[in-house]
Coordinates of C-alpha atoms and ligand atoms in Angstrom, one line a residue:
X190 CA 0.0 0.0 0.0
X191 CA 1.4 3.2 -1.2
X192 CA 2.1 5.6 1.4
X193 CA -0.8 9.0 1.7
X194 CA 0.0 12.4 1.7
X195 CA -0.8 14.3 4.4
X196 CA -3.8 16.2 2.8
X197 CA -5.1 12.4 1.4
X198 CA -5.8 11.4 5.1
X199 CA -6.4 14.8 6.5
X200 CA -9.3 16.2 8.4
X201 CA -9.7 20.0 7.3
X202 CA -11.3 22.6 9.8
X203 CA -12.6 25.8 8.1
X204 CA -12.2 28.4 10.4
X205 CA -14.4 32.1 9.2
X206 CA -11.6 33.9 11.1
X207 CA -13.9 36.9 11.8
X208 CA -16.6 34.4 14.0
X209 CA -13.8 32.0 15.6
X210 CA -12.2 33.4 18.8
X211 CA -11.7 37.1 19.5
X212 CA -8.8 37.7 21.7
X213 CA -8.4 41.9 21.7
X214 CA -12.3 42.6 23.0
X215 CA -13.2 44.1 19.4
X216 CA -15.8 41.9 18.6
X217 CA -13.9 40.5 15.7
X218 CA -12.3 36.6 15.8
X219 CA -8.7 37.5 15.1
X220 CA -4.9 34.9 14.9
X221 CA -4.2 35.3 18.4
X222 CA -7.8 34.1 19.1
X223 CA -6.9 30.6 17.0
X224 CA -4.1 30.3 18.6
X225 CA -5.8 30.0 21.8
X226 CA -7.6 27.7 20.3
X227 CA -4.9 25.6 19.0
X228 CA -5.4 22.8 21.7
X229 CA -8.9 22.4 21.1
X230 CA -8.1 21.8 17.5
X231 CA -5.8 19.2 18.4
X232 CA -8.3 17.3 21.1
X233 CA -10.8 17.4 18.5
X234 CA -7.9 15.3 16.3
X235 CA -8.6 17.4 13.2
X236 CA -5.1 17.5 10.7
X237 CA -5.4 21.1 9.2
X238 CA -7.1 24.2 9.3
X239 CA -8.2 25.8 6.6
X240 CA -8.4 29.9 6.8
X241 CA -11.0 31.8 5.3
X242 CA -9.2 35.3 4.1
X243 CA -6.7 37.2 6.7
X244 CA -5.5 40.0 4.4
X245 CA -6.0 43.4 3.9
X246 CA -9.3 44.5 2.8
X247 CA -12.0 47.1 3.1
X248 CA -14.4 44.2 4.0
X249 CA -17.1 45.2 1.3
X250 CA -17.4 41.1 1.3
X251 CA -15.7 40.5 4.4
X252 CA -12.2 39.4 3.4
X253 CA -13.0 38.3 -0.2
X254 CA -12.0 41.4 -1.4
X255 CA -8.5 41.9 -1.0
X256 CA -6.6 45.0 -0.6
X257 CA -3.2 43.2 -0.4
X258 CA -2.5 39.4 -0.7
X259 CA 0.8 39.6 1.1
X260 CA -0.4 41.9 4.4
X261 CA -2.6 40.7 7.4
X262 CA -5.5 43.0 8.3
X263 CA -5.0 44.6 11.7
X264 CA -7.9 43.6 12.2
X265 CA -6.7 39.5 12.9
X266 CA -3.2 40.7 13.8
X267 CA -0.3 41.4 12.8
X268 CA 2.9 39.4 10.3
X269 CA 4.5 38.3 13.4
X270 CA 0.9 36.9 14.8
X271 CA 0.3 34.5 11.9
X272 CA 4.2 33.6 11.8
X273 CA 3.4 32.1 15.5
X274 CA 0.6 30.5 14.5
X275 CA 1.7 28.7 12.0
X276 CA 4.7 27.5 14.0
X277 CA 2.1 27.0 17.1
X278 CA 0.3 25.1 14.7
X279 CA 3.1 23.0 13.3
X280 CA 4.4 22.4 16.6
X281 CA 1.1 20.5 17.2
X282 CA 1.3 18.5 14.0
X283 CA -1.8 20.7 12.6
X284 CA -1.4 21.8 8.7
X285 CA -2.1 25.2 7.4
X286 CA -4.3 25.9 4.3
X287 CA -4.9 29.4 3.4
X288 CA -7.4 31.0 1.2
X289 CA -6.3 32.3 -1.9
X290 CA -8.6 34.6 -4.2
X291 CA -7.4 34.7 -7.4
X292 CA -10.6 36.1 -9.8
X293 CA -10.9 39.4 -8.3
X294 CA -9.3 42.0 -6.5
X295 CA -10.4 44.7 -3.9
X296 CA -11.3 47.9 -6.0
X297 CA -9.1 49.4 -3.3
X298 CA -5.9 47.2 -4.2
X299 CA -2.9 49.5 -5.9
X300 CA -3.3 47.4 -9.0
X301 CA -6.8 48.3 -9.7
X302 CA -6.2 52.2 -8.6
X303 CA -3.1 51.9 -11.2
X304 CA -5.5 50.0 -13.8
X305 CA -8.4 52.3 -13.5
X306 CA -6.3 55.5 -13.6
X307 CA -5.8 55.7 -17.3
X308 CA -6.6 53.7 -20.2
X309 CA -3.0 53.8 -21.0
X310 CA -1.5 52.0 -18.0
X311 CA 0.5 49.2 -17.9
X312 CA -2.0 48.0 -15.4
X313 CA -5.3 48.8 -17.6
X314 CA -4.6 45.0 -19.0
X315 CA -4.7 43.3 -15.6
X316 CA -8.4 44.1 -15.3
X317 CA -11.3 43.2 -17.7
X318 CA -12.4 46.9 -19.6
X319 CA -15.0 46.9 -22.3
X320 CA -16.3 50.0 -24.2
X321 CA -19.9 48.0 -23.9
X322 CA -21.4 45.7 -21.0
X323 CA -22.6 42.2 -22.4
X324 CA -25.7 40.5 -20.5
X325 CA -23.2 39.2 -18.0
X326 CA -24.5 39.1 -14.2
X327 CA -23.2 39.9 -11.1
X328 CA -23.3 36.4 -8.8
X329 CA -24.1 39.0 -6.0
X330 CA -27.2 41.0 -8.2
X331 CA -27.2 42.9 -10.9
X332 CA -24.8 43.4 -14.0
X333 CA -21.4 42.0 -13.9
X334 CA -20.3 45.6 -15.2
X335 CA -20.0 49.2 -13.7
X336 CA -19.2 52.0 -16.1
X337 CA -16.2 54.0 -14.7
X338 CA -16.8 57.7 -15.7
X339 CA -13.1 58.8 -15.1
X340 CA -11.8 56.8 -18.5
X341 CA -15.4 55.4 -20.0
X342 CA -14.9 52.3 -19.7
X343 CA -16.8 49.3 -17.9
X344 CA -14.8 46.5 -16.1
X345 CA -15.8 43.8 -15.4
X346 CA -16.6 42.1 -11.4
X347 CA -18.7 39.1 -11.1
X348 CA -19.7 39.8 -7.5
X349 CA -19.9 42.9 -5.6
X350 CA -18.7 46.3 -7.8
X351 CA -16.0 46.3 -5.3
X352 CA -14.6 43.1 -6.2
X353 CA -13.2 43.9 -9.9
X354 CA -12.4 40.6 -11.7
X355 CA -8.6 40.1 -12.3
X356 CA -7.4 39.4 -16.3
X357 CA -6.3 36.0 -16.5
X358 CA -5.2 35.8 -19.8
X359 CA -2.4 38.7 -18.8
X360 CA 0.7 36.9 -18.4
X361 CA 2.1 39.5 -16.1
X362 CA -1.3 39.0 -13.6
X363 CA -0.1 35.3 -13.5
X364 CA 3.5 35.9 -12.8
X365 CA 2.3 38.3 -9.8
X366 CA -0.3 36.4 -8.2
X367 CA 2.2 32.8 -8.5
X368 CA 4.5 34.6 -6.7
X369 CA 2.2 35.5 -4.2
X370 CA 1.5 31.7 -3.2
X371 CA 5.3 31.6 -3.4
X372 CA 5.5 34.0 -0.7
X373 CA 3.6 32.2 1.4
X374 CA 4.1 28.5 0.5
X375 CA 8.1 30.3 1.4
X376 CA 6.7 31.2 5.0
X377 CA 5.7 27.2 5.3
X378 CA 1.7 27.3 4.5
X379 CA 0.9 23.8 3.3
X380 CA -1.0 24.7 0.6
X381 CA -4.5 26.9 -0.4
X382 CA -7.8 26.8 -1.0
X383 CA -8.6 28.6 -3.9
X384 CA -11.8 30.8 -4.2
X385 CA -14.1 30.2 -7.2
X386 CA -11.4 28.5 -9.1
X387 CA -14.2 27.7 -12.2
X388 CA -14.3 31.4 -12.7
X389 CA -10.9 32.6 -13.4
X390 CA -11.4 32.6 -16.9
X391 CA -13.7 34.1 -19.4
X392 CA -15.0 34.1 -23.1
X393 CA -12.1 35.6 -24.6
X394 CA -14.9 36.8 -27.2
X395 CA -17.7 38.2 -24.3
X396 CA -20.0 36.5 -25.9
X397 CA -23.5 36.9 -24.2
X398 CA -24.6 34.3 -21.5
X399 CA -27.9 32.6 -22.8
X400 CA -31.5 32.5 -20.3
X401 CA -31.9 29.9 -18.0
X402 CA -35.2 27.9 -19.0
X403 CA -35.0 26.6 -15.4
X404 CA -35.1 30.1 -13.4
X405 CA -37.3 30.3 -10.5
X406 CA -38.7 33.5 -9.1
X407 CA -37.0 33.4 -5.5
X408 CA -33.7 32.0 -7.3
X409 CA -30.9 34.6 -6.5
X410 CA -31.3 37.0 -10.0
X411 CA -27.6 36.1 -11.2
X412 CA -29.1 32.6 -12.1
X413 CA -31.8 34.4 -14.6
X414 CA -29.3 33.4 -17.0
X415 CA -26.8 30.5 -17.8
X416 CA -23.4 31.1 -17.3
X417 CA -22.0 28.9 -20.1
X418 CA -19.2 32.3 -21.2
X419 CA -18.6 34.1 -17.9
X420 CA -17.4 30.4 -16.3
X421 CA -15.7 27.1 -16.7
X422 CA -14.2 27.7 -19.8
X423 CA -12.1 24.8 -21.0
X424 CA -8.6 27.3 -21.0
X425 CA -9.2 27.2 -17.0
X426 CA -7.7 24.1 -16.9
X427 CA -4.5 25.0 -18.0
X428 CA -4.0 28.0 -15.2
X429 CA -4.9 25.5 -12.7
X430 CA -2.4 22.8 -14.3
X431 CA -0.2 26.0 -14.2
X432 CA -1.1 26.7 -10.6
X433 CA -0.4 23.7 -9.5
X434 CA 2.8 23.7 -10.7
X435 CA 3.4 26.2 -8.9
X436 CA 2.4 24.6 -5.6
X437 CA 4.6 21.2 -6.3
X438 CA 7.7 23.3 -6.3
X439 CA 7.5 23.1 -2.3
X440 CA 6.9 19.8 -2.0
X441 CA 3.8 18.0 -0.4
X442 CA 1.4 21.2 -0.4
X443 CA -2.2 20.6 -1.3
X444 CA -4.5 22.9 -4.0
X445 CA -7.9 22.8 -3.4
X446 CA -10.5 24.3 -5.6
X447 CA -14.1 26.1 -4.9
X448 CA -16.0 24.6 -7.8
X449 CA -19.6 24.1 -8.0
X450 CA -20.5 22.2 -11.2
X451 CA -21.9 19.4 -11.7
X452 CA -20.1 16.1 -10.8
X453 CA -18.5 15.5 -14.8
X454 CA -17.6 18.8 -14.9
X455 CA -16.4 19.0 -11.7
X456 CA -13.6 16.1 -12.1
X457 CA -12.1 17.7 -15.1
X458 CA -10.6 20.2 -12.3
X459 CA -8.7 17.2 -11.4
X460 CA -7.0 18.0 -14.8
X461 CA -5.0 16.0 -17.5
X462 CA -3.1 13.4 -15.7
X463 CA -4.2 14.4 -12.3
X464 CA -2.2 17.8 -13.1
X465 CA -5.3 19.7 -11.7
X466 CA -6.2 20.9 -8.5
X467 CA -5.7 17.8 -5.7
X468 CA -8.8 18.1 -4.6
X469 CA -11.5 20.1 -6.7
X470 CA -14.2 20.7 -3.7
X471 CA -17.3 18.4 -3.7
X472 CA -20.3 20.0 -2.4
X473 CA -22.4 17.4 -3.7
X474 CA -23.4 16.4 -0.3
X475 CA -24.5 20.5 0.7
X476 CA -26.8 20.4 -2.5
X477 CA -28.4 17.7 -2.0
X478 CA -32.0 16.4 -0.7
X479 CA -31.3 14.5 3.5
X480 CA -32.9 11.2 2.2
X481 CA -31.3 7.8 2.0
X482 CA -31.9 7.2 -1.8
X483 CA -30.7 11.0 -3.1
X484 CA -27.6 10.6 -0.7
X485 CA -26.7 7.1 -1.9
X486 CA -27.2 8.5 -5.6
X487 CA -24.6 11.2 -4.8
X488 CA -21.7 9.0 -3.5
X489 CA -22.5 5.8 -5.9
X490 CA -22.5 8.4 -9.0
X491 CA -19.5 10.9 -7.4
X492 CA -17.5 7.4 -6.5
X493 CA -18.3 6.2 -10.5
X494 CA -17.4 9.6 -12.2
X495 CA -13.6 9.7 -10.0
X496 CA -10.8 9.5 -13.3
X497 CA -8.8 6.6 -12.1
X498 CA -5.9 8.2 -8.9
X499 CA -8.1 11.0 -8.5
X500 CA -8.6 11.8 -4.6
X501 CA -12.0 12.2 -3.4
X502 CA -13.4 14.7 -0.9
X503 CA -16.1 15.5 1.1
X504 CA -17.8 18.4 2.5
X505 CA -21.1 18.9 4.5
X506 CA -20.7 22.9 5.1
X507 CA -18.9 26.1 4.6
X508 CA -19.3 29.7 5.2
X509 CA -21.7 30.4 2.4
X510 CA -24.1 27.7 2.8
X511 CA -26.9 26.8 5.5
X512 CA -25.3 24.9 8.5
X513 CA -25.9 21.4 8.2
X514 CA -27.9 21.0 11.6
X515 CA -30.1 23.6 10.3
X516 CA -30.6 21.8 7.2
X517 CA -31.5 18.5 8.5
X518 CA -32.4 18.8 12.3
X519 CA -30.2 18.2 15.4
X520 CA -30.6 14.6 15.2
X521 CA -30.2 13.8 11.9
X522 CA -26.9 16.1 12.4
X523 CA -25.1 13.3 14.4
X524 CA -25.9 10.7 11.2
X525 CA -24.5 13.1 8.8
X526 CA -21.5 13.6 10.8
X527 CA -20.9 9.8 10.5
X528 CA -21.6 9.5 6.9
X529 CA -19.2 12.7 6.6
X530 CA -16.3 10.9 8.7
X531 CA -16.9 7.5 6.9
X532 CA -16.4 7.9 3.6
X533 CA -13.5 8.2 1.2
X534 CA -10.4 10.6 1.0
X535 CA -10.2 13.9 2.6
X536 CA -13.4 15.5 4.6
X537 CA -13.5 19.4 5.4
X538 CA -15.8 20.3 8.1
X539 CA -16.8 24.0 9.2
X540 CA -15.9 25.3 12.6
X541 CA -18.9 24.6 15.1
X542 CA -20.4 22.0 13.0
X543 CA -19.2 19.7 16.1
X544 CA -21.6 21.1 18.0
X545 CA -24.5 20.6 15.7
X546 CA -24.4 24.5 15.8
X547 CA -27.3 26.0 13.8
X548 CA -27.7 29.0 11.5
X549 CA -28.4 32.2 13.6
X550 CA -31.1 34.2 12.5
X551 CA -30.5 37.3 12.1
X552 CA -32.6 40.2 12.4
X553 CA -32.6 42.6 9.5
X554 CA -31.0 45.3 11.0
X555 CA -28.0 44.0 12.3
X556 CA -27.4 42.5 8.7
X557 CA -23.6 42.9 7.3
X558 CA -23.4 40.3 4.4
X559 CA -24.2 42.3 1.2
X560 CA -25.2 39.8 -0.8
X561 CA -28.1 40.0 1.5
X562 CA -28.4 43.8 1.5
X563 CA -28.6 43.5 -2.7
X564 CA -31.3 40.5 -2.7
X565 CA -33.0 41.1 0.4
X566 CA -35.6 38.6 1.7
X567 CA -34.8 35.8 -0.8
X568 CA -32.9 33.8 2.2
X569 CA -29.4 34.7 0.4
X570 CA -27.0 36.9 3.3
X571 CA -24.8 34.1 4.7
X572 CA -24.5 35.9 7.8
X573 CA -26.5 32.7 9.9
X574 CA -23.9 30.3 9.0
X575 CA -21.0 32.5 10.3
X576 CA -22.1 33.7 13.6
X577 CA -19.3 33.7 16.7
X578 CA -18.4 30.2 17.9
X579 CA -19.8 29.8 21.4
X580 CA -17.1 28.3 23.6
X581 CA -19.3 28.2 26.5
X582 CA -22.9 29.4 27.7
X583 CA -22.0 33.0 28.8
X584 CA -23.4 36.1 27.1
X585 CA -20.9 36.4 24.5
X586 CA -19.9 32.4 24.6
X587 CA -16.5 33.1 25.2
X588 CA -16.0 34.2 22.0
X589 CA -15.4 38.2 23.0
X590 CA -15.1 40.1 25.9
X591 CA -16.3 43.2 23.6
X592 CA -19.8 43.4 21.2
X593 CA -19.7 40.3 18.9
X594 CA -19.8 41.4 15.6
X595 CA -23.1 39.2 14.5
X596 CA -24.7 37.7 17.2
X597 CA -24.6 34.1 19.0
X598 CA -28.2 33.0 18.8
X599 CA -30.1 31.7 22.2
X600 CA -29.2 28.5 21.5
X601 CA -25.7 28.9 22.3
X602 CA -26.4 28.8 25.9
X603 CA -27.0 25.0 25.8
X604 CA -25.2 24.6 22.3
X605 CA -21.2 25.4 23.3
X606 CA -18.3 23.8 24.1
X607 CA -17.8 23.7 27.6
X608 CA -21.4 22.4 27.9
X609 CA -20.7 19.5 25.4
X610 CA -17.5 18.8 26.9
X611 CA -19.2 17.7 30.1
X612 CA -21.7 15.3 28.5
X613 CA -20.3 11.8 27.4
X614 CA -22.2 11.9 24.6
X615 CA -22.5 15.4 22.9
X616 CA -22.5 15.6 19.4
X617 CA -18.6 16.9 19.6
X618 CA -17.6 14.1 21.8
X619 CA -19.5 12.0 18.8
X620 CA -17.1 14.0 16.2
X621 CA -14.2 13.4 18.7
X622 CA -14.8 9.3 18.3
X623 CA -15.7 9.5 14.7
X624 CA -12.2 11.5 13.7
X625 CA -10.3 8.5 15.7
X626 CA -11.9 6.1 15.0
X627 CA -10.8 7.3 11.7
X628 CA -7.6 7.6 12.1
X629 CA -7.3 4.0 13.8
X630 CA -9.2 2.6 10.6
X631 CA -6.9 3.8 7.6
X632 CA -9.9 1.6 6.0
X633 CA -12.4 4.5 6.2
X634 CA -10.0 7.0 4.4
X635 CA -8.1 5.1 1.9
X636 CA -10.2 1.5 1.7
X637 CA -13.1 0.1 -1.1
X638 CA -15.9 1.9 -0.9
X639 CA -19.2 -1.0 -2.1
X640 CA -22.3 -1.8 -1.7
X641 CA -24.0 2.0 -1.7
X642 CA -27.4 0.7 -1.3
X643 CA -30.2 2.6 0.2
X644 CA -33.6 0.4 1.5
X645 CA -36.4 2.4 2.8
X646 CA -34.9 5.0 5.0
X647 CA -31.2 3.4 6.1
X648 CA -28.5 4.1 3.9
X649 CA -25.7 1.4 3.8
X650 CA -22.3 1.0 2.3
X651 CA -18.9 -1.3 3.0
X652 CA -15.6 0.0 3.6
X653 CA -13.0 -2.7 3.3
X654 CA -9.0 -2.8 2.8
X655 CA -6.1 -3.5 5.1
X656 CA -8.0 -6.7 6.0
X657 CA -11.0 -5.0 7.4
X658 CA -14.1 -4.5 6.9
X659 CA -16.5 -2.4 7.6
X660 CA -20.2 -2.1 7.5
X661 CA -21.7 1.6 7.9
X662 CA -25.7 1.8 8.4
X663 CA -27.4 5.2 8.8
X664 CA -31.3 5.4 9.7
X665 CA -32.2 9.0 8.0
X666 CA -35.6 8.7 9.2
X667 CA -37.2 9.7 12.7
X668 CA -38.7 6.1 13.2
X669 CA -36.9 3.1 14.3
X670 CA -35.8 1.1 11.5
X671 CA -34.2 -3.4 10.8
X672 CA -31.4 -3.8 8.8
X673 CA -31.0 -7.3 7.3
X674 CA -27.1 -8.6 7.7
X675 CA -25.0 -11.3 6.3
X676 CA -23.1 -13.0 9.2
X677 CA -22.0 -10.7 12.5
X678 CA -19.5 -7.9 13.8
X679 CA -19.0 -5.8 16.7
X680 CA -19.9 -2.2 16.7
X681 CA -17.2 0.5 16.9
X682 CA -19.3 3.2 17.1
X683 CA -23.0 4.2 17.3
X684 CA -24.1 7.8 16.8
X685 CA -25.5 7.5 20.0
X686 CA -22.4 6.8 21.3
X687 CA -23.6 3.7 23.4
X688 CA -23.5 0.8 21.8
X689 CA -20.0 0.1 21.3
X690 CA -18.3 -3.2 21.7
X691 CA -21.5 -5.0 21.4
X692 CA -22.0 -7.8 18.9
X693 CA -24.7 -7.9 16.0
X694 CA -25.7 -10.4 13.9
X695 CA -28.8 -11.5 12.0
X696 CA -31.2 -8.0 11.5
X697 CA -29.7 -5.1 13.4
X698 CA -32.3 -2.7 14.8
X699 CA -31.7 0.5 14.6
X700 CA -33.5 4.2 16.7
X701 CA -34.7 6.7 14.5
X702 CA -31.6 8.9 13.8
X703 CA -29.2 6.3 14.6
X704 CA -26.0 4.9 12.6
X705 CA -23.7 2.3 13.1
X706 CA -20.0 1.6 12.6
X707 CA -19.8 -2.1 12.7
X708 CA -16.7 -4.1 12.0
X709 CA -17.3 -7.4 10.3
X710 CA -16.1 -10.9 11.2
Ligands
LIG262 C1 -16.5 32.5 -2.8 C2 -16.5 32.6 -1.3 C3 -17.5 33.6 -0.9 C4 -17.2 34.9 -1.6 C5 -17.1 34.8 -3.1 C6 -16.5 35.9 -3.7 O1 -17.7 31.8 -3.2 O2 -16.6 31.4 -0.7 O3 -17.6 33.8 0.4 O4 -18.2 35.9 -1.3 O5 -16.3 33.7 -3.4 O6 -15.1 36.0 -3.4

C-alpha cells in the first residue's frame, strides 16, 4: 500500500476567522484568538485548518476582497501573529491551508487604482475593460459591469462592484499572483484553497450568457441566466495545471479548488493526468435532498465519475451555505457527521459543525453580508452560518469580551463547548470518536468503498481494505428502522455513542436517527 500524503488522510477545519475566537475585545475573531484555540483543534484530532481570508481588505465582502495578498489586516493581527501561528500550529502537527482569491481583487488594491487611472497604464490589461457591458451578471445582483466615468470604460466584477475581476489571460497578472502563493508556500503554508477556481477565466470573445429555462422566481437574480461564457471555460484548466505547478515546487502542499458544477464537470478540475487541482471541492453532499436514496445517488455516481488516482473529498458545510444541523435537524446532524467521517479521502468540516451548531437568525438590521443587503428577503446573506463560535454558555460564549460582531443566537447557551465537553455523549464528543476512530481505521480513508445501497430509509455501504471491513448503516428517518445482515460484527461506534463493543448479527435494529459503525467478522 502506497504511502498517503498528508492532505489524502487529512481532516480540514474551516475556520471564518472573523466568527472563531476574538482575543483583543473588538468583537472581531482574530490569529491570536486561534491560537488560543490551538489545543482544542488538536483534542478534536482534526489535521489542518483551513483559513478563510486574513489580508487586507476594506471588508465590502468581508475578506473576499482583498486590498493586499501579502499583508494581514489589523484587524486579525499582525505578520508576526500569523508567523506564531503557523509554527504554534506546526508544533502541534496541525497543517495550514490558506485561502487564496485569485478572480478578483479589492477595488481598493494598488493594481486596480493603477489599472483604473488611465486607459494607457500598464495596469489597464490586468483588469477586464470593455467600451460595452454584455448581458453578464453579477453572482451578488445585478450586472457584472459598472461603467467608470473617469476613462469610460466598464470592467468587469462578477460579485460585488468592489470586487473587480482580475485578467487572467495577462501573463504579467499570472507571474504576480504565482508569486504570491510563493511568498507564502516560502513562509511554510501547506497549501490553499482557492476561491471560485471555475471562474478565473472568461470568453475571450464576451459573448452573451444565454437564459436559464429553469429560473425560479426566488432564485438569486444572477441565475436568470446560464453562465455557459462568464465560467468554466475549457482554457481554466490550464491555469490551474499552471497553478499547480506552482504549488509542487514546495513539496507536499495541497490545492484545493471552490468549484460548483456538476459532478462530470467538476472532475475535469482534477485536470489532464491528475495535473489539476488535488482536490476540486465536492459540495455534492451541501446540494443535496437528507434522504437515504438522493444521498446514496450522490456517492454511488460521485464514486463512478472519480478519473482513475483521483482523490475524493467531502464536505457537509462552509461559510456560504446553511449549517448542516439547520438543514436537517439536530438529530439527523449526528448521522451526517458519521456518513461525513466514513467515507473516502479527505473530509472538510466547518468550525462549530461539532456542535451541531445551527444558523443564527439574524434580524434585519444588524445585517452585514451584502449579498443579503442586494437581494434582500430571498434567504441569500450568509450571515447565519457564520455567527461567533460559542465556547461556553456566557453572554458572548467566550467568544469576546467586547460586542460580537453578528450575534450568538439563544441557543448557544446550551449549544457550546464547555457544555458538550461535560456530556459523554454530545454531538462533539460524537465527532471526537468518529475522527479516531478514523484515524485507527486507515480503512475509512483510503479503503473500497461498495455496496451504496439505500432500503427504505437506512443508507448502507462497505468500507473494506487493510484486511478489514467495515459495514456503515445510517437510519435517516425519525422512526426506528431493521437492517438485514449477512453474518456478525461488533460495533465500533453508534451515533449514540452507546452501543459500542457489542455484537450484531442477524437483522440489526436501529432508533430513529441512529447509525452504526460495525466491524465485520
Ligand atoms: C466564494 C467565497 C464567498 C465569496 C465569493 C467571492 O464563493 O466562498 O464567500 O463571497 O467567493 O469571493
Amino acid at each position: 500500500m502506497q504511502e498517503l500524503s498528508w492532505w489524502q488522510h487529512a481532516v480540514i477545519y474551516e475556520i471564518y476567522p472573523r466568527s472563531f475566537q476574538d482575543s483583543d475585545g473588538d468583537g472581531v475573531g482574530d490569529l491570536n484568538g486561534i491560537l488560543r484555540r490551538l489545543d482544542y483543534l488538536a483534542l478534536l484530532g482534526v489535521d489542518a485548518i483551513w483559513v478563510s481570508p486574513i489580508y487586507p481588505s476594506p471588508m465590502a465582502d468581508f475578506g473576499y476582497d482583498v486590498a493586499d495578498y501579502c499583508g494581514i489586516h489589523p484587524l486579525f493581527g499582525s505578520m508576526e501573529d500569523f508567523d506564531r501561528l503557523l509554527k504554534e500550529a506546526h508544533g502541534r502537527g496541525l497543517k495550514v491551508i490558506l485561502d487564496f482569491v485569485p478572480n478578483h481583487t479589492s477595488d481598493q488594491h494598488p493594481w486596480f487604482l493603477e489599472s483604473r487611472s488611465s486607459r494607457n497604464h500598464p495596469k489597464r490589461d490586468w483588469y477586464i475593460w470593455r467600451n460595452e457591458p454584455n448581458n453578464w451578471l453579477s453572482n451578488f445582483g445585478g450586472p457584472a459591469w459598472e461603467y467608470d466615468e473617469a476613462t469610460g470604460q466598464y470592467y468587469l466584477h462578477s460579485f460585488l462592484k468592489q470586487q473587480p475581476d482580475l485578467n487572467w489571460r495577462n501573463p504579467a497578472v499570472k507571474a504576480a499572483m504565482f508569486d504570491v502563493l510563493r511568498f507564502w508556500l516560502r513562509k511554510g503554508v501547506d497549501g490553499f484553497r482557492v476561491d471560485v477556481m471555475w471562474m478565473m477565466i472568461k470568453d475571450d470573445q464576451f459573448r452573451d450568457n444565454p437564459p436559464n429555462p429553469g429560473y425560479r422566481m426566488g432564485q438569486p437574480s444572477f441565475m436568470r441566466l446560464l453562465p455557459v461564457y462568464s465560467s468554466d471555460r475549457p482554457e481554466i484548466h490550464d491555469l490551474v495545471a499552471e497553478m499547480r505547478a506552482v504549488v509542487d515546487e514546495f513539496g507536499e502542499r495541497v490545492l484545493i479548488g471552490e468549484i460548483y458544477l456538476p459532478v462530470p464537470k467538476l472532475m475535469a478540475y482534477y485536470g489532464v493526468d491528475l495535473r489539476g487541482a488535488n482536490l476540486p471541492f465536492n459540495f455534492h453532499l451541501l446540494q443535496c435532498a437528507w434522504s437515504a436514496q438522493e444521498v446514496g445517488k450522490v456517492i454511488a455516481d460521485y464514486q463512478a465519475a472519480l478519473p482513475a488516482g483521483a482523490w475524493p473529498n467531502w464536505v457537509l458545510g462552509n461559510h456560504d451555505n446553511a449549517r448542516i444541523a439547520t438543514r436537517i435537524g439536530a438529530r439527523q446532524a449526528r448521522v451526517a457527521a458519521m456518513l461525513l467521517l466514513t467515507l473516502p479521502g479527505t473530509i472538510t468540516m466547518y468550525y462549530g459543525e461539532e456542535l451541531g451548531m445551527c444558523n443564527v437568525p439574524i434580524p434585519p438590521d444588524q445585517v452585514k453580508d451584502t449579498f443579503e443587503k442586494i437581494e434582500p428577503g430571498l434567504g441569500l446573506g450568509r450571515d447565519p452560518e457564520r455567527t461567533p463560535m460559542p465556547w461556553d454558555g456566557s453572554p458572548t460564549g467566550g467568544f469576546t469580551t467586547g460586542w460580537p460582531w453578528l450575534p450568538l443566537g439563544d441557543e448557544h447557551e446550551i449549544v457550546n463547548v464547555a457544555q458538550m465537553e461535560r456530556e459523554d455523549n454530545s454531538i462533539m464528543q460524537l465527532y471526537r470518536n468518529l475522527i479516531q476512530t478514523r484515524q485507527t481505521y486507515r480503512t475509512l480513508v483510503s479503503g473500497k468503498l461498495a455496496g451504496v445501497h439505500a432500503e427504505n430509509h437506512v443508507l448502507r455501504y462497505e468500507r473494506s481494505g487493510h484486511g478489514q471491513r467495515l459495514l456503515v448503516v445510517l437510519n435517516m428517518a425519525p422512526e426506528p428502522a431493521q437492517v438485514a445482515i449477512s453474518g456478525s460484527g461488533t460495533v465500533l461506534i453508534s451515533t449514540q455513542l452507546d452501543r459500542e463493543g457489542s455484537e450484531v448479527r442477524g437483522p440489526i435494529d436501529l432508533r430513529a436517527a441512529e447509525g452504526l459503525v460495525v466491524r465485520m467478522e
